[in-house]
Coordinates of N, CA, C and O in Angstrom, one line a residue:
M272 N 44.1 -15.8 36.0 CA 43.0 -16.2 37.0 C 42.7 -15.1 38.0 O 41.5 -14.9 38.3
I273 N 43.7 -14.5 38.5 CA 43.5 -13.4 39.5 C 42.8 -12.2 38.8 O 41.9 -11.6 39.4
L274 N 43.1 -12.0 37.5 CA 42.5 -10.9 36.8 C 41.0 -11.2 36.6 O 40.2 -10.3 36.8
M275 N 40.6 -12.4 36.4 CA 39.2 -12.8 36.3 C 38.5 -12.6 37.6 O 37.3 -12.1 37.6
V276 N 39.1 -12.9 38.7 CA 38.5 -12.7 40.0 C 38.3 -11.2 40.3 O 37.2 -10.8 40.7
I277 N 39.3 -10.4 39.9 CA 39.1 -9.0 40.1 C 38.0 -8.4 39.3 O 37.2 -7.6 39.7
I278 N 38.0 -8.8 38.0 CA 36.9 -8.3 37.1 C 35.5 -8.8 37.7 O 34.6 -8.0 37.7
F279 N 35.4 -10.0 38.1 CA 34.2 -10.5 38.7 C 33.7 -9.6 39.9 O 32.6 -9.2 40.0
L280 N 34.7 -9.4 40.8 CA 34.3 -8.6 42.0 C 33.9 -7.1 41.6 O 33.0 -6.6 42.1
L281 N 34.6 -6.5 40.6 CA 34.2 -5.2 40.1 C 32.8 -5.2 39.5 O 32.1 -4.3 39.8
L282 N 32.6 -6.2 38.7 CA 31.2 -6.2 38.1 C 30.1 -6.5 39.2 O 29.1 -5.9 39.1
L283 N 30.4 -7.3 40.1 CA 29.5 -7.6 41.2 C 29.2 -6.3 42.0 O 28.0 -5.9 42.2
F284 N 30.2 -5.5 42.3 CA 30.0 -4.3 43.1 C 29.3 -3.3 42.2 O 28.4 -2.6 42.7
W285 N 29.7 -3.1 41.0 CA 29.1 -2.1 40.1 C 27.6 -2.4 39.8 O 26.8 -1.6 39.8
E286 N 27.3 -3.7 39.7 CA 25.9 -4.1 39.4 C 24.9 -3.8 40.5 O 23.8 -3.5 40.4
N287 N 25.4 -3.9 41.8 CA 24.6 -3.7 42.9 C 24.2 -2.2 43.2 O 23.2 -2.0 43.9
E288 N 24.9 -1.3 42.6 CA 24.6 0.1 42.7 C 24.2 0.5 44.1 O 23.0 0.8 44.5
L289 N 25.2 0.6 45.0 CA 24.9 0.9 46.4 C 24.8 2.4 46.6 O 25.5 3.1 46.0
D290 N 24.0 2.8 47.6 CA 23.9 4.2 47.9 C 25.0 4.5 48.9 O 25.9 3.7 49.2
D291 N 24.9 5.7 49.5 CA 26.0 6.2 50.4 C 26.2 5.3 51.6 O 27.3 5.3 52.1
E292 N 25.2 4.6 52.1 CA 25.3 3.8 53.3 C 25.5 2.4 53.0 O 25.5 1.5 53.8
G293 N 25.7 2.0 51.7 CA 26.0 0.6 51.3 C 24.7 -0.2 51.3 O 24.8 -1.4 51.4
V294 N 23.6 0.4 51.1 CA 22.3 -0.3 51.0 C 21.7 -0.1 49.6 O 21.6 1.0 49.1
V295 N 21.3 -1.2 49.0 CA 20.6 -1.1 47.7 C 19.3 -0.4 47.9 O 18.5 -0.7 48.8
S296 N 19.1 0.7 47.1 CA 17.9 1.5 47.2 C 17.0 1.5 45.9 O 16.6 2.6 45.5
T297 N 16.8 0.4 45.3 CA 16.0 0.3 44.1 C 14.5 0.2 44.6 O 14.3 -0.2 45.7
L298 N 13.6 0.5 43.7 CA 12.2 0.3 44.0 C 11.9 -1.1 44.4 O 11.2 -1.4 45.3
E299 N 12.5 -2.1 43.7 CA 12.3 -3.5 44.0 C 12.7 -3.8 45.4 O 12.0 -4.5 46.1
H300 N 13.9 -3.4 45.8 CA 14.4 -3.7 47.1 C 13.6 -3.0 48.2 O 13.3 -3.6 49.2
L301 N 13.2 -1.8 48.0 CA 12.5 -1.0 49.0 C 11.0 -1.4 49.1 O 10.4 -1.4 50.2
H302 N 10.4 -1.8 48.0 CA 8.9 -1.9 48.0 C 8.3 -3.3 47.5 O 7.1 -3.5 47.8
V303 N 9.1 -4.1 46.9 CA 8.5 -5.4 46.4 C 8.8 -6.5 47.3 O 10.0 -6.8 47.6
D304 N 7.8 -7.2 47.7 CA 7.9 -8.4 48.5 C 7.0 -9.5 47.8 O 5.9 -9.7 48.2
Y305 N 7.6 -10.2 46.8 CA 6.9 -11.2 46.1 C 7.7 -12.4 45.9 O 8.9 -12.3 45.5
P306 N 7.2 -13.6 46.2 CA 5.9 -13.7 46.9 C 6.1 -13.2 48.4 O 7.2 -13.1 48.9
Q307 N 4.9 -12.9 49.0 CA 5.0 -12.2 50.3 C 5.7 -13.1 51.3 O 5.5 -14.3 51.4
S308 N 6.6 -12.5 52.0 CA 7.4 -13.2 53.0 C 6.5 -13.8 54.0 O 5.5 -13.2 54.4
D309 N 6.9 -15.0 54.5 CA 6.1 -15.7 55.5 C 6.6 -15.3 56.9 O 7.3 -16.0 57.6
I310 N 6.1 -14.1 57.3 CA 6.5 -13.6 58.6 C 5.1 -13.4 59.3 O 4.4 -12.5 59.1
P311 N 4.8 -14.4 60.2 CA 3.5 -14.4 60.8 C 3.2 -13.3 61.8 O 2.1 -12.9 62.0
V312 N 4.2 -12.8 62.5 CA 4.0 -11.8 63.5 C 4.9 -10.6 63.2 O 6.1 -10.7 62.8
R313 N 4.4 -9.4 63.3 CA 5.2 -8.1 63.1 C 5.8 -8.0 61.8 O 7.0 -7.7 61.6
Y314 N 5.0 -8.3 60.7 CA 5.5 -8.3 59.3 C 6.2 -7.0 59.0 O 7.4 -7.0 58.5
C315 N 5.6 -5.8 59.3 CA 6.2 -4.5 58.9 C 7.5 -4.3 59.6 O 8.5 -3.9 59.1
N316 N 7.5 -4.5 61.0 CA 8.6 -4.2 61.8 C 9.8 -5.1 61.2 O 10.9 -4.6 61.1
S317 N 9.5 -6.4 61.0 CA 10.6 -7.3 60.5 C 11.1 -6.9 59.1 O 12.3 -6.8 58.9
M318 N 10.2 -6.6 58.2 CA 10.6 -6.2 56.8 C 11.4 -4.9 56.8 O 12.4 -4.8 56.1
I319 N 11.0 -3.9 57.5 CA 11.6 -2.6 57.6 C 13.0 -2.8 58.2 O 14.0 -2.2 57.7
L320 N 13.2 -3.6 59.2 CA 14.5 -3.8 59.8 C 15.4 -4.6 58.8 O 16.6 -4.3 58.6
Q321 N 14.8 -5.6 58.2 CA 15.6 -6.5 57.3 C 16.1 -5.7 56.1 O 17.2 -6.0 55.7
R322 N 15.3 -4.8 55.6 CA 15.7 -4.0 54.4 C 16.3 -2.6 54.7 O 16.6 -1.8 53.8
S323 N 16.5 -2.4 56.0 CA 17.1 -1.1 56.5 C 16.4 0.1 55.9 O 17.0 1.0 55.3
I324 N 15.1 0.1 56.0 CA 14.3 1.2 55.4 C 14.1 2.3 56.5 O 13.6 2.1 57.6
K325 N 14.6 3.5 56.2 CA 14.6 4.6 57.1 C 14.6 5.9 56.3 O 15.0 6.0 55.2
G326 N 14.2 7.0 57.0 CA 14.2 8.3 56.4 C 15.6 9.0 56.6 O 16.5 8.4 57.1
P327 N 15.7 10.2 56.2 CA 16.9 11.0 56.4 C 17.2 11.1 57.9 O 16.4 11.1 58.7
D328 N 18.5 11.1 58.1 CA 19.0 11.1 59.5 C 18.5 10.0 60.4 O 18.2 10.3 61.6
N329 N 18.2 8.9 59.9 CA 17.7 7.7 60.6 C 16.3 7.9 61.2 O 16.0 7.2 62.2
A330 N 15.6 8.8 60.7 CA 14.2 9.0 61.2 C 13.3 7.8 60.7 O 13.5 7.2 59.7
C331 N 12.3 7.5 61.5 CA 11.4 6.5 61.2 C 10.5 7.0 60.0 O 10.1 8.2 60.1
R332 N 10.2 6.2 59.0 CA 9.3 6.6 58.0 C 7.9 6.6 58.5 O 7.5 5.7 59.3
K333 N 7.1 7.6 58.2 CA 5.7 7.6 58.7 C 4.8 6.5 58.1 O 3.9 6.0 58.7
E334 N 5.2 6.2 56.8 CA 4.4 5.1 56.1 C 5.3 4.4 55.1 O 6.2 5.1 54.5
H335 N 5.2 3.2 54.9 CA 5.9 2.4 53.9 C 5.0 1.4 53.3 O 4.2 0.8 54.0
I336 N 5.2 1.1 52.0 CA 4.4 0.2 51.3 C 5.2 -1.0 50.8 O 6.2 -0.7 50.1
F337 N 4.7 -2.2 50.9 CA 5.3 -3.4 50.3 C 4.3 -3.9 49.3 O 3.1 -4.2 49.7
I338 N 4.7 -4.1 48.1 CA 3.8 -4.6 47.0 C 4.1 -6.1 46.8 O 5.2 -6.5 46.7
H339 N 3.0 -6.8 46.8 CA 3.1 -8.3 46.7 C 2.7 -8.7 45.2 O 1.6 -9.2 45.0
E340 N 3.5 -8.3 44.3 CA 3.3 -8.5 42.9 C 4.6 -8.9 42.2 O 5.7 -8.4 42.6
R341 N 4.5 -9.6 41.1 CA 5.7 -10.0 40.4 C 6.4 -8.7 39.9 O 5.8 -7.8 39.3
P342 N 7.7 -8.6 40.0 CA 8.5 -7.5 39.5 C 8.2 -7.2 38.0 O 8.1 -6.0 37.6
R343 N 8.0 -8.2 37.2 CA 7.8 -7.9 35.8 C 6.4 -7.2 35.6 O 6.3 -6.4 34.7
N344 N 5.4 -7.5 36.4 CA 4.2 -6.8 36.3 C 4.3 -5.3 36.7 O 3.6 -4.4 36.2
I345 N 5.1 -5.1 37.7 CA 5.4 -3.7 38.2 C 6.1 -3.0 37.1 O 5.8 -1.8 36.8
N346 N 7.1 -3.6 36.4 CA 7.8 -3.0 35.3 C 6.9 -2.6 34.2 O 7.2 -1.5 33.5
R347 N 5.9 -3.3 33.9 CA 4.9 -3.0 32.8 C 4.2 -1.7 33.1 O 3.6 -1.1 32.1
I348 N 4.1 -1.2 34.3 CA 3.4 0.1 34.6 C 4.0 1.2 33.8 O 3.3 2.1 33.3
C349 N 5.3 1.2 33.5 CA 5.9 2.3 32.7 C 5.4 2.4 31.3 O 5.6 3.4 30.7
S350 N 4.8 1.4 30.8 CA 4.2 1.4 29.4 C 2.7 1.7 29.5 O 2.0 1.6 28.5
S351 N 2.2 2.0 30.7 CA 0.8 2.2 30.9 C 0.3 3.5 30.2 O 1.0 4.5 30.3
P352 N -0.8 3.5 29.6 CA -1.4 4.8 29.0 C -1.9 5.7 30.2 O -2.1 6.9 29.9
N353 N -2.0 5.2 31.4 CA -2.5 6.0 32.5 C -1.4 6.8 33.1 O -0.7 6.3 34.1
K354 N -1.1 7.9 32.5 CA 0.0 8.8 33.0 C -0.6 10.1 33.4 O -1.5 10.6 32.7
M355 N 0.0 10.7 34.4 CA -0.5 12.0 34.9 C 0.7 12.8 35.6 O 1.7 12.1 35.9
A356 N 0.5 14.0 35.8 CA 1.5 14.8 36.6 C 1.5 14.2 38.0 O 0.5 13.9 38.6
C357 N 2.7 14.0 38.6 CA 2.8 13.5 39.9 C 2.3 14.6 40.9 O 2.4 15.8 40.6
Q358 N 1.8 14.1 42.0 CA 1.1 15.0 42.9 C 2.1 16.1 43.5 O 1.7 17.3 43.6
N359 N 3.3 15.7 43.8 CA 4.2 16.7 44.4 C 5.0 17.6 43.4 O 5.5 18.6 43.8
N360 N 5.1 17.1 42.2 CA 5.9 17.9 41.2 C 5.2 17.8 39.8 O 5.3 16.7 39.2
S361 N 4.6 18.8 39.4 CA 3.8 18.7 38.2 C 4.6 18.5 36.9 O 4.0 18.3 35.9
T362 N 5.9 18.7 37.0 CA 6.7 18.5 35.8 C 7.2 17.1 35.6 O 7.7 16.7 34.5
I363 N 7.0 16.2 36.5 CA 7.4 14.8 36.4 C 6.1 14.0 36.2 O 5.1 14.2 36.9
L364 N 6.2 13.0 35.3 CA 5.0 12.2 35.0 C 5.0 11.0 35.9 O 6.0 10.3 36.1
C365 N 3.8 10.6 36.4 CA 3.6 9.4 37.1 C 2.8 8.4 36.2 O 2.0 8.9 35.4
F366 N 3.1 7.1 36.3 CA 2.4 6.1 35.6 C 1.6 5.3 36.6 O 2.2 4.9 37.6
Q367 N 0.3 5.1 36.3 CA -0.5 4.3 37.2 C -0.8 2.9 36.7 O -1.0 2.7 35.5
S368 N -0.7 2.0 37.6 CA -1.0 0.6 37.2 C -2.4 0.4 36.7 O -3.3 1.2 37.1
K369 N -2.6 -0.5 35.7 CA -3.9 -0.7 35.1 C -4.8 -1.5 36.1 O -6.0 -1.5 36.0
T370 N -4.2 -2.3 36.9 CA -4.9 -3.2 37.8 C -4.5 -2.9 39.3 O -3.4 -2.3 39.5
K371 N -5.3 -3.3 40.2 CA -5.0 -3.2 41.6 C -4.0 -4.3 42.0 O -4.1 -5.4 41.5
F372 N -3.0 -3.9 42.8 CA -2.1 -4.9 43.3 C -2.3 -5.1 44.8 O -2.7 -4.2 45.5
K373 N -2.0 -6.3 45.3 CA -2.0 -6.6 46.7 C -0.8 -6.0 47.3 O 0.3 -6.0 46.7
M374 N -1.0 -5.3 48.5 CA 0.1 -4.7 49.2 C -0.1 -4.6 50.6 O -1.3 -4.9 51.1
T375 N 0.9 -4.3 51.4 CA 0.8 -4.1 52.8 C 1.3 -2.7 53.1 O 2.4 -2.3 52.7
V376 N 0.4 -1.9 53.7 CA 0.8 -0.6 54.1 C 1.2 -0.6 55.6 O 0.5 -1.2 56.5
C377 N 2.4 -0.1 55.9 CA 3.0 -0.1 57.2 C 2.9 1.4 57.7 O 3.5 2.2 57.1
K378 N 2.1 1.6 58.8 CA 2.0 2.9 59.3 C 2.6 3.0 60.7 O 2.4 2.2 61.5
L379 N 3.4 4.1 60.9 CA 4.2 4.2 62.1 C 3.2 4.5 63.3 O 2.3 5.3 63.2
I380 N 3.4 3.7 64.3 CA 2.6 3.9 65.5 C 3.5 4.3 66.7 O 3.0 4.8 67.7
E381 N 4.8 4.0 66.6 CA 5.7 4.3 67.8 C 7.1 4.5 67.3 O 7.5 3.7 66.4
G382 N 7.8 5.4 67.9 CA 9.2 5.6 67.6 C 9.5 6.8 66.7 O 8.6 7.2 66.0
T383 N 10.7 7.3 66.8 CA 11.1 8.4 65.9 C 12.4 8.2 65.2 O 12.6 8.7 64.2
R384 N 13.3 7.3 65.8 CA 14.6 7.0 65.2 C 14.7 5.6 64.9 O 14.5 4.7 65.8
Y385 N 15.2 5.3 63.7 CA 15.5 3.9 63.3 C 16.6 3.4 64.2 O 17.6 4.1 64.4
P386 N 16.6 2.2 64.7 CA 15.7 1.1 64.4 C 14.5 0.9 65.4 O 13.8 -0.1 65.3
A387 N 14.3 1.9 66.3 CA 13.2 1.8 67.3 C 11.9 2.3 66.7 O 11.2 3.1 67.3
C388 N 11.5 1.8 65.5 CA 10.3 2.1 64.9 C 9.3 1.0 64.9 O 9.7 -0.2 64.7
R389 N 8.0 1.2 65.2 CA 7.0 0.2 65.3 C 5.9 0.6 64.4 O 5.4 1.7 64.4
Y390 N 5.4 -0.4 63.6 CA 4.4 -0.2 62.6 C 3.2 -1.0 62.8 O 3.2 -2.1 63.3
R391 N 2.0 -0.5 62.3 CA 0.8 -1.2 62.2 C 0.7 -1.8 60.8 O 1.0 -1.1 59.8
V392 N 0.2 -3.0 60.7 CA 0.1 -3.7 59.4 C -1.3 -3.5 58.9 O -2.3 -3.7 59.6
S393 N -1.4 -3.0 57.6 CA -2.7 -2.8 57.0 C -2.7 -3.5 55.6 O -2.2 -2.8 54.6
P394 N -3.1 -4.7 55.4 CA -3.2 -5.3 54.1 C -4.3 -4.6 53.3 O -5.3 -4.2 53.8
T395 N -4.0 -4.4 52.0 CA -4.9 -3.7 51.1 C -4.7 -4.0 49.7 O -3.7 -4.7 49.4
E396 N -5.5 -3.5 48.8 CA -5.3 -3.6 47.4 C -5.4 -2.2 46.8 O -6.3 -1.4 47.3
G397 N -4.6 -1.9 45.8 CA -4.8 -0.5 45.2 C -3.9 -0.4 44.0 O -3.1 -1.2 43.6
F398 N -4.2 0.7 43.2 CA -3.4 1.1 42.1 C -2.2 1.8 42.6 O -2.2 2.5 43.6
I399 N -1.0 1.5 42.0 CA 0.2 2.2 42.4 C 0.6 3.2 41.3 O 0.4 3.0 40.1
L400 N 1.2 4.3 41.7 CA 1.7 5.3 40.8 C 3.2 5.4 41.0 O 3.7 5.5 42.2
V401 N 4.0 5.3 39.9 CA 5.4 5.3 39.9 C 6.0 6.3 38.9 O 5.3 6.6 38.0
T402 N 7.2 6.7 39.2 CA 7.9 7.4 38.2 C 8.8 6.4 37.5 O 9.2 5.4 38.1
C403 N 9.2 6.7 36.2 CA 9.9 5.8 35.4 C 11.1 6.5 34.7 O 11.0 7.7 34.5
D404 N 12.1 5.7 34.4 CA 13.1 6.2 33.5 C 13.3 5.1 32.4 O 12.4 4.3 32.3
D405 N 14.3 5.2 31.6 CA 14.4 4.2 30.5 C 14.6 2.8 30.9 O 14.3 1.9 30.1
M406 N 15.0 2.6 32.2 CA 15.2 1.2 32.7 C 13.9 0.6 33.3 O 13.9 -0.5 33.6
G407 N 12.9 1.5 33.6 CA 11.7 1.0 34.3 C 11.3 1.9 35.5 O 11.8 3.0 35.6
P408 N 10.5 1.3 36.4 CA 10.1 2.1 37.6 C 11.3 2.5 38.4 O 12.2 1.8 38.6
V409 N 11.2 3.8 38.9 CA 12.3 4.3 39.7 C 11.8 4.6 41.2 O 12.4 4.1 42.1
N410 N 10.7 5.3 41.3 CA 10.1 5.6 42.7 C 8.7 5.3 42.7 O 7.9 5.6 41.8
L411 N 8.2 4.7 43.9 CA 6.8 4.6 44.2 C 6.4 5.9 44.8 O 6.9 6.4 45.8
Q412 N 5.4 6.6 44.1 CA 5.0 7.9 44.5 C 3.8 7.7 45.6 O 3.8 8.4 46.6
R413 N 2.9 6.9 45.3 CA 1.7 6.7 46.2 C 0.9 5.5 45.7 O 1.2 4.9 44.6
Y414 N -0.2 5.3 46.4 CA -1.2 4.3 45.9 C -2.6 4.8 46.1 O -2.8 5.8 46.8
V415 N -3.5 4.3 45.3 CA -4.9 4.7 45.3 C -5.7 3.5 45.5 O -5.6 2.5 44.7
E416 N -6.6 3.4 46.5 CA -7.4 2.2 46.7 C -8.6 2.2 45.8 O -9.0 3.1 45.2

């Protein structure tokens, strides 16, 4: 019985793939909010705090995007024929969604160090560009309205 508990705990920890600070940093955790959370006031500020989204050295991110789409639809982007060189690195391919997704763009308006970051909420729709590996989307590169 004890062995089963130990194995369960090991599998649980291994499956979560935590980064250096103990925070899950998958594309889904960082960018997907489906269905959109019912946060009537200060959506961006609340979501960014709730998910511990910050830049290197606890800097506030200048911009962050939450996508309000089913994860399986986001995963399908990796099989999209719309692929191109990513803007920042021409050797890595980006895959563009075939349809526009609803999203919220959070733009920094105040603060420099997490958690004292304040964001403006901008609901929008746009195509998203992601990098992919064999498991699916890895990084959200940008969006195009």
